[in-house]
Amino acid sequence: MRYLLASAVLLSLASAVAIPTNQGTHNGNESSNGNGTNKKITVELGPRPYYLVDNMDEGPLKSKLQSCSEGPFKTSDFVFAHRGAPLQFPEHTIEGYSAARRMGAGVIECDVAFTKDKQLVCRHAQCDLHTTTDILNRTDLASKCTTPFTPATSNGTAAKAKCCTSDINQAEFKTLCGKMDGFNPNATTVEEYLDGTPYFRTDLYSTCGTLQTHNEYIALVNGWGLKFTPELKKPEVPMPFQGYTQQQYAQDMIDAYKAAKIDPSRVWAQSFVPDDIFYWIENEPAFGRQAVYLDERVDTVAGYANATASLPDLAARGVKIMAPAFFALTKIDNATGAIVPSEYAVAAKAAGLELVTWSFERSGWLNKGGDYYYQYVKPVINNDGDMYTVLDVLVHQVGITHMFTDWAATLTYFASCFGL
């Protein structure tokens, strides 16, 4: 029996218009036919954006979005495909990347981790193979995991496992199948453990996702004429790892784009580790200009205050782009009850910093006020359509320039409607 129910929203219902291309070989409405020649594609959004618009409270924003229902819809660099399209597809797989591209994402993400032989691959975390792949079902590889599967016990101890990219080499990594991220903590068997897809996602496309190395991702996205946002993942093993330093890790990621002759303007390198950002600014300034400082300090009250106060100093050190989770960029105006820019957002603007934020479509149903991503505006959130209400404030009042999303179509609809 399934541990959690997964909802299935079909991608194949197309609500799209073919867009003429006038942006040269880097237009996201073109695709590689395998020999380096691009051809036009049709951006398809499916039913989800329409469901969200219909679900909105009546008002000018809903009317504006309704007026855009028939497009045209086009690829937009405003849309950063977070892990591909993990609302419905296994993350960091060809299938997920392809879905994101088809839905109009102009920028595709690869979270970069390293293998035992110090090769770079796309995984959200260095140690997530036990929840995002079939490694535990692979008897030849499961035994190499840092923590092999241990079943749940009757006294309430949860099932556990820990399998890292650094446990196996790149060739072994490439034999794995991607699955939807999730696990069942009450499992007594491997099969039960792997059967834990969250209720608001689906296993419909989780047959055997094709994993990607970092170099394969670069070739794939470049062949589509799209742009890149690689995130150097925080290592979960002590560094240096068998002589592999954090600085070499950071340099290797950038070197891959230089080797592929990718213009730095097409790359938004990201990290939660401040020293990675400073390293790129100092040692790879062409890439450092667009480096994205992922700011997790905002997760606590004290951290939020410290992060807000630090923004002028970060700007002085050469940081150009800050990226907290989007809850940190809005608040409720106590006098009016309206959603408005937060203190962090105001301080970032005053410091001349660009704001990128994450991640749309990671919250499930919002009719109970949302979760982590809506925590500062929860009292005024009552339906799924309020996603667009918050997004409108982020775009038109906070002034974000890009947003990560688990389902590109939702942002592409908004971006096309407002010319982003």
Coordinates of C-alpha atoms in Angstrom, one line a residue:
M1 CA 0.0 0.0 0.0
R2 CA 1.3 3.4 -0.7
Y3 CA 2.6 5.5 2.2
L4 CA 1.5 8.8 0.7
L5 CA -0.9 9.6 -2.1
A6 CA 0.6 11.4 -5.2
S7 CA -1.5 13.6 -7.3
A8 CA -1.3 13.4 -11.0
V9 CA -1.5 16.5 -13.2
L10 CA -1.1 15.7 -16.9
L11 CA 1.5 17.7 -18.7
S12 CA 0.3 16.7 -22.1
L13 CA -2.6 19.1 -22.3
A14 CA -1.1 21.8 -24.4
S15 CA -2.2 25.5 -24.2
A16 CA 0.5 27.1 -26.3
V17 CA 1.4 29.0 -29.4
A18 CA 4.4 28.5 -31.7
I19 CA 6.7 31.5 -31.4
P20 CA 8.8 32.8 -34.2
T21 CA 12.5 33.1 -33.2
N22 CA 14.4 36.3 -33.5
Q23 CA 17.1 35.8 -30.9
G24 CA 19.7 33.8 -32.8
T25 CA 21.1 30.5 -31.7
H26 CA 20.4 31.1 -28.0
N27 CA 16.6 31.4 -28.3
G28 CA 14.9 29.0 -26.0
N29 CA 12.2 28.2 -28.6
E30 CA 14.8 26.3 -30.6
S31 CA 16.0 22.8 -30.0
S32 CA 19.0 20.8 -31.1
N33 CA 18.3 18.1 -33.7
G34 CA 21.5 16.2 -32.6
N35 CA 24.0 17.7 -35.0
G36 CA 24.1 21.3 -33.6
T37 CA 21.4 22.7 -35.8
N38 CA 18.4 24.2 -33.9
K39 CA 14.8 24.1 -34.8
K40 CA 11.8 25.9 -33.3
I41 CA 9.7 24.3 -30.5
T42 CA 6.3 25.1 -29.2
V43 CA 6.1 26.3 -25.5
E44 CA 3.4 24.2 -23.9
L45 CA 1.9 25.1 -20.5
G46 CA -0.7 22.5 -19.8
P47 CA -3.7 23.1 -17.4
R48 CA -2.0 24.1 -14.2
P49 CA -1.6 27.9 -14.8
Y50 CA -5.2 28.1 -15.7
Y51 CA -6.3 26.2 -12.6
L52 CA -4.3 28.7 -10.5
V53 CA -5.8 31.7 -12.2
D54 CA -9.3 30.4 -12.0
N55 CA -8.7 29.7 -8.3
M56 CA -7.7 33.4 -7.6
D57 CA -9.8 35.9 -5.7
E58 CA -11.6 38.3 -8.0
G59 CA -9.6 41.5 -8.8
P60 CA -7.4 43.3 -11.3
L61 CA -4.6 40.8 -11.2
K62 CA -6.9 37.9 -11.9
S63 CA -8.5 39.8 -14.8
K64 CA -5.1 40.7 -16.2
L65 CA -3.9 37.0 -16.1
Q66 CA -7.2 35.8 -17.6
S67 CA -6.7 38.2 -20.5
C68 CA -3.4 36.3 -21.3
S69 CA -5.0 32.9 -21.4
E70 CA -4.3 32.3 -25.1
G71 CA -0.8 33.6 -25.1
P72 CA 1.5 33.9 -26.9
F73 CA 3.7 32.1 -24.5
K74 CA 7.5 32.1 -24.9
T75 CA 10.7 31.0 -23.2
S76 CA 11.8 33.4 -20.5
D77 CA 15.0 33.8 -18.6
F78 CA 12.9 35.0 -15.7
V79 CA 12.1 31.3 -15.2
F80 CA 14.8 29.2 -13.5
A81 CA 14.0 25.5 -13.7
H82 CA 14.7 24.3 -10.1
R83 CA 16.1 20.8 -10.4
G84 CA 14.3 20.5 -13.7
A85 CA 10.6 19.9 -13.2
P86 CA 10.4 18.0 -9.9
L87 CA 6.7 18.7 -9.2
Q88 CA 6.1 15.7 -11.6
F89 CA 9.5 14.4 -12.9
P90 CA 12.5 12.9 -11.1
E91 CA 14.8 15.8 -10.4
H92 CA 18.0 16.4 -12.4
T93 CA 17.1 14.0 -15.1
I94 CA 16.9 14.4 -18.9
E95 CA 13.2 13.9 -18.6
G96 CA 12.8 16.7 -16.1
Y97 CA 15.0 19.1 -17.9
S98 CA 13.1 18.4 -21.2
A99 CA 9.8 19.1 -19.5
A100 CA 11.1 22.4 -18.0
R101 CA 12.4 23.5 -21.4
R102 CA 9.1 22.6 -23.1
M103 CA 7.3 24.7 -20.5
G104 CA 9.4 27.8 -21.3
A105 CA 12.2 27.8 -18.7
G106 CA 15.1 29.9 -20.1
V107 CA 17.5 28.8 -17.5
I108 CA 18.0 25.2 -16.3
E109 CA 19.6 24.2 -12.9
C110 CA 22.1 21.5 -12.1
D111 CA 22.9 21.1 -8.5
V112 CA 26.6 20.0 -8.6
A113 CA 28.0 17.3 -6.4
F114 CA 31.1 15.2 -6.8
T115 CA 31.6 11.4 -7.0
K116 CA 34.2 9.2 -5.4
D117 CA 36.5 9.7 -8.4
K118 CA 36.0 13.5 -8.0
Q119 CA 33.8 13.9 -11.1
L120 CA 30.9 16.4 -11.1
V121 CA 27.3 15.2 -11.4
C122 CA 23.8 16.7 -11.0
R123 CA 22.2 16.0 -7.6
H124 CA 20.3 18.2 -5.2
A125 CA 22.5 17.1 -2.3
Q126 CA 25.7 15.1 -2.1
C127 CA 23.9 12.5 0.0
D128 CA 20.4 12.1 -1.4
L129 CA 20.8 9.0 -3.6
H130 CA 18.8 6.9 -1.2
T131 CA 15.7 9.1 -1.7
T132 CA 16.2 10.3 -5.3
T133 CA 17.4 7.1 -7.1
D134 CA 17.0 3.3 -7.0
I135 CA 20.4 2.7 -5.4
L136 CA 19.0 0.8 -2.5
N137 CA 17.4 -1.7 -4.9
R138 CA 20.8 -2.1 -6.6
T139 CA 22.6 -4.9 -4.6
D140 CA 25.9 -4.1 -6.4
L141 CA 25.8 -0.5 -5.1
A142 CA 23.7 -0.4 -2.0
S143 CA 26.4 -2.0 0.0
K144 CA 28.7 1.0 -0.8
C145 CA 26.3 3.5 0.9
T146 CA 27.6 5.4 3.8
T147 CA 24.6 4.1 5.8
P148 CA 22.9 1.0 4.4
F149 CA 19.1 0.6 4.7
T150 CA 17.9 0.0 8.3
P151 CA 14.2 -0.8 8.7
A152 CA 11.9 1.0 11.1
T153 CA 11.3 -0.8 14.4
S154 CA 8.2 -1.4 16.4
N155 CA 9.4 0.9 19.2
G156 CA 9.1 3.9 16.8
T157 CA 12.7 4.2 15.4
A158 CA 12.4 5.4 11.8
A159 CA 13.9 3.7 8.9
K160 CA 17.1 5.2 7.7
A161 CA 19.7 5.1 4.9
K162 CA 22.4 7.5 3.6
C163 CA 23.8 7.1 0.1
C164 CA 26.2 9.7 -1.3
T165 CA 27.6 10.5 -4.7
S166 CA 31.0 10.3 -3.0
D167 CA 30.3 6.6 -2.2
I168 CA 30.4 5.6 -5.8
N169 CA 32.3 6.6 -9.0
Q170 CA 30.8 8.4 -11.9
A171 CA 30.4 5.3 -14.1
E172 CA 28.4 3.6 -11.2
F173 CA 26.3 6.8 -10.8
K174 CA 25.3 6.7 -14.4
T175 CA 23.8 3.2 -14.0
L176 CA 21.2 4.5 -11.5
C177 CA 17.6 5.4 -12.2
G178 CA 16.2 8.7 -11.0
K179 CA 13.0 8.6 -9.0
M180 CA 10.8 11.1 -7.3
D181 CA 12.4 12.5 -4.1
G182 CA 10.8 11.0 -1.1
F183 CA 10.9 8.1 1.4
N184 CA 8.7 6.3 3.9
P185 CA 10.1 6.6 7.5
N186 CA 7.9 3.7 8.6
A187 CA 9.2 1.3 6.1
T188 CA 10.4 -2.2 7.0
T189 CA 11.6 -3.1 3.5
V190 CA 13.5 -1.2 0.9
E191 CA 10.5 -1.2 -1.4
E192 CA 8.4 0.5 1.2
Y193 CA 11.2 3.0 2.0
L194 CA 11.4 4.1 -1.6
D195 CA 7.6 4.5 -1.9
G196 CA 7.2 7.9 -0.3
T197 CA 6.4 10.4 -3.0
P198 CA 4.7 13.5 -1.4
Y199 CA 0.9 13.8 -1.8
F200 CA 1.1 16.8 -4.2
R201 CA 3.5 15.2 -6.7
T202 CA 3.1 12.1 -8.8
D203 CA 5.0 8.9 -9.8
L204 CA 3.4 9.0 -13.3
Y205 CA 6.7 9.8 -15.0
S206 CA 9.0 8.1 -12.5
T207 CA 9.9 5.0 -14.4
C208 CA 13.6 5.4 -14.7
G209 CA 14.8 8.9 -14.9
T210 CA 18.1 9.4 -16.8
L211 CA 20.7 10.9 -14.5
Q212 CA 23.1 13.5 -15.8
T213 CA 26.8 14.4 -15.2
H214 CA 27.6 18.0 -15.1
N215 CA 29.3 17.9 -18.5
E216 CA 26.3 16.1 -20.0
Y217 CA 24.0 18.8 -18.6
I218 CA 26.1 21.5 -20.1
A219 CA 26.0 19.8 -23.5
L220 CA 22.3 19.3 -23.3
V221 CA 21.3 22.8 -22.2
N222 CA 23.8 24.4 -24.6
G223 CA 22.3 22.3 -27.5
W224 CA 18.9 23.7 -26.6
G225 CA 20.3 27.3 -26.7
L226 CA 19.3 27.9 -23.1
K227 CA 21.2 29.2 -20.1
F228 CA 22.7 27.6 -17.0
T229 CA 22.4 28.0 -13.2
P230 CA 24.7 25.4 -11.5
E231 CA 24.7 25.3 -7.7
L232 CA 27.9 24.1 -6.0
K233 CA 26.4 21.9 -3.3
K234 CA 27.7 22.1 0.2
P235 CA 29.8 18.9 0.8
E236 CA 28.5 16.4 3.3
V237 CA 31.9 14.8 3.8
P238 CA 34.9 16.4 5.4
M239 CA 36.9 18.5 3.1
P240 CA 39.5 18.1 1.7
F241 CA 38.0 14.8 0.4
Q242 CA 40.9 12.5 -0.5
G243 CA 42.9 15.6 -1.2
Y244 CA 40.1 17.3 -3.1
T245 CA 39.7 20.9 -1.7
Q246 CA 36.7 23.1 -1.6
Q247 CA 38.5 25.6 -3.8
Q248 CA 39.3 23.0 -6.4
Y249 CA 35.7 21.9 -6.3
A250 CA 34.6 25.5 -7.0
Q251 CA 37.1 25.9 -9.7
D252 CA 36.3 22.6 -11.4
M253 CA 32.6 23.7 -11.8
I254 CA 33.6 26.9 -13.5
D255 CA 36.3 25.2 -15.6
A256 CA 33.6 23.0 -17.2
Y257 CA 31.9 26.1 -18.7
K258 CA 35.2 27.5 -19.9
A259 CA 36.1 24.2 -21.5
A260 CA 32.7 24.1 -23.3
K261 CA 33.3 27.8 -24.4
I262 CA 30.1 29.0 -22.7
D263 CA 29.9 32.7 -22.3
P264 CA 29.9 33.7 -18.6
S265 CA 26.8 35.9 -19.2
R266 CA 24.9 32.6 -19.8
V267 CA 25.8 31.2 -16.4
W268 CA 24.5 32.0 -12.9
A269 CA 26.8 30.1 -10.5
Q270 CA 25.2 29.6 -7.1
S271 CA 26.2 28.6 -3.6
F272 CA 25.0 28.7 0.0
V273 CA 28.7 28.9 1.0
P274 CA 29.9 32.5 1.1
D275 CA 33.5 31.5 0.5
D276 CA 32.5 30.0 -2.8
I277 CA 30.9 33.3 -3.9
F278 CA 34.0 35.2 -2.8
Y279 CA 36.3 32.7 -4.5
W280 CA 34.5 33.2 -7.9
I281 CA 34.5 37.0 -7.5
E282 CA 38.2 37.0 -6.8
N283 CA 39.4 34.2 -9.1
E284 CA 36.8 34.1 -11.9
P285 CA 35.5 37.6 -12.1
A286 CA 33.7 37.0 -15.4
F287 CA 31.6 34.3 -13.7
G288 CA 31.7 36.0 -10.3
R289 CA 29.7 39.0 -11.6
Q290 CA 26.7 36.8 -11.9
A291 CA 27.3 34.6 -8.9
V292 CA 24.2 34.0 -6.8
Y293 CA 24.6 34.1 -3.0
L294 CA 21.9 31.7 -1.7
D295 CA 21.1 33.2 1.7
E296 CA 19.8 30.7 4.2
R297 CA 20.6 32.9 7.2
V298 CA 17.0 34.3 7.0
D299 CA 15.6 31.0 8.4
T300 CA 15.8 32.3 12.0
V301 CA 14.7 35.7 13.4
A302 CA 18.2 36.6 14.5
G303 CA 19.7 35.3 11.2
Y304 CA 17.2 37.4 9.2
A305 CA 18.2 40.6 11.1
N306 CA 21.9 39.8 10.7
A307 CA 21.5 39.0 7.0
T308 CA 19.6 42.2 6.4
A309 CA 22.2 44.3 8.2
S310 CA 25.0 42.6 6.2
L311 CA 23.8 43.5 2.7
P312 CA 25.8 46.7 2.3
D313 CA 29.0 45.0 3.3
L314 CA 28.4 42.1 0.9
A315 CA 27.8 44.6 -1.9
A316 CA 31.1 46.3 -1.0
R317 CA 32.8 42.9 -1.3
G318 CA 31.6 42.5 -4.9
V319 CA 28.5 40.4 -4.4
K320 CA 25.9 41.4 -7.0
I321 CA 23.0 38.9 -6.5
M322 CA 21.4 37.7 -3.3
A323 CA 18.9 34.9 -3.2
P324 CA 16.9 34.1 -0.1
A325 CA 13.8 31.9 -0.1
F326 CA 11.0 34.1 -1.2
F327 CA 9.2 34.2 2.1
A328 CA 12.0 36.5 3.3
L329 CA 11.2 39.1 0.6
T330 CA 7.6 39.9 1.6
K331 CA 5.6 40.7 4.8
I332 CA 2.1 42.0 5.7
D333 CA 1.6 45.7 6.2
N334 CA -0.2 45.8 9.6
A335 CA -2.1 49.0 8.7
T336 CA -3.5 47.8 5.4
G337 CA -3.3 44.0 5.5
A338 CA -1.5 44.1 2.1
I339 CA 1.5 42.0 1.1
V340 CA 4.5 44.4 0.7
P341 CA 8.3 44.2 0.4
S342 CA 10.1 43.1 3.5
E343 CA 12.9 44.8 5.3
Y344 CA 15.4 42.5 3.6
A345 CA 14.0 43.4 0.2
V346 CA 14.2 47.1 0.9
A347 CA 17.7 46.9 2.2
A348 CA 18.9 44.9 -0.8
K349 CA 17.5 47.5 -3.1
A350 CA 19.2 50.2 -1.2
A351 CA 22.5 48.4 -1.4
G352 CA 22.1 48.0 -5.2
L353 CA 21.8 44.3 -5.0
E354 CA 19.9 42.2 -7.5
L355 CA 17.4 39.7 -6.1
V356 CA 16.8 36.2 -7.3
T357 CA 14.5 33.9 -5.2
W358 CA 13.3 30.3 -4.7
S359 CA 11.3 28.1 -5.1
F360 CA 7.8 28.3 -6.6
E361 CA 5.6 25.2 -6.6
R362 CA 7.2 23.5 -3.6
S363 CA 4.3 24.0 -1.2
G364 CA 1.5 21.7 -2.2
W365 CA -2.0 23.1 -1.4
L366 CA -2.2 26.6 0.0
N367 CA -5.8 26.6 1.2
K368 CA -4.5 26.2 4.8
G369 CA -2.1 29.1 4.5
G370 CA 0.9 27.6 2.9
D371 CA 4.1 26.5 4.6
Y372 CA 7.8 27.6 4.7
Y373 CA 7.6 29.7 1.6
Y374 CA 4.5 31.7 2.8
Q375 CA 5.2 31.9 6.5
Y376 CA 5.4 35.7 6.7
V377 CA 2.1 36.2 4.7
K378 CA 0.2 33.1 6.0
P379 CA -2.8 35.1 7.4
V380 CA -3.8 36.4 4.0
I381 CA -3.2 33.1 2.0
N382 CA -6.3 31.1 1.5
N383 CA -6.2 29.4 -1.9
D384 CA -3.7 28.1 -4.5
G385 CA -4.3 31.1 -6.7
D386 CA -2.6 33.3 -4.0
M387 CA 0.6 32.0 -5.4
Y388 CA 0.2 34.5 -8.2
T389 CA -0.8 37.2 -5.7
V390 CA 2.6 36.8 -3.9
L391 CA 4.4 36.5 -7.2
D392 CA 3.0 39.8 -8.4
V393 CA 4.3 41.6 -5.3
L394 CA 7.7 39.9 -5.8
V395 CA 7.9 41.0 -9.4
H396 CA 6.3 44.4 -9.4
Q397 CA 7.2 45.7 -5.9
V398 CA 10.2 43.8 -4.7
G399 CA 11.7 43.7 -8.2
I400 CA 13.1 40.2 -8.4
T401 CA 14.8 39.4 -11.7
H402 CA 14.6 35.6 -11.7
M403 CA 12.7 32.9 -9.8
F404 CA 13.3 29.2 -9.3
T405 CA 10.3 26.9 -9.8
D406 CA 9.5 23.3 -9.6
W407 CA 7.0 23.7 -12.5
A408 CA 8.1 26.1 -15.2
A409 CA 4.7 26.5 -16.8
T410 CA 3.4 28.4 -13.8
L411 CA 6.0 31.1 -14.1
T412 CA 6.1 31.1 -17.9
Y413 CA 2.4 32.0 -18.0
F414 CA 3.0 35.0 -15.7
A415 CA 6.2 36.0 -17.4
S416 CA 4.6 36.0 -20.9
C417 CA 1.6 37.9 -19.6
F418 CA 3.8 40.7 -18.1
G419 CA 6.6 40.6 -20.7
L420 CA 9.3 39.4 -18.4

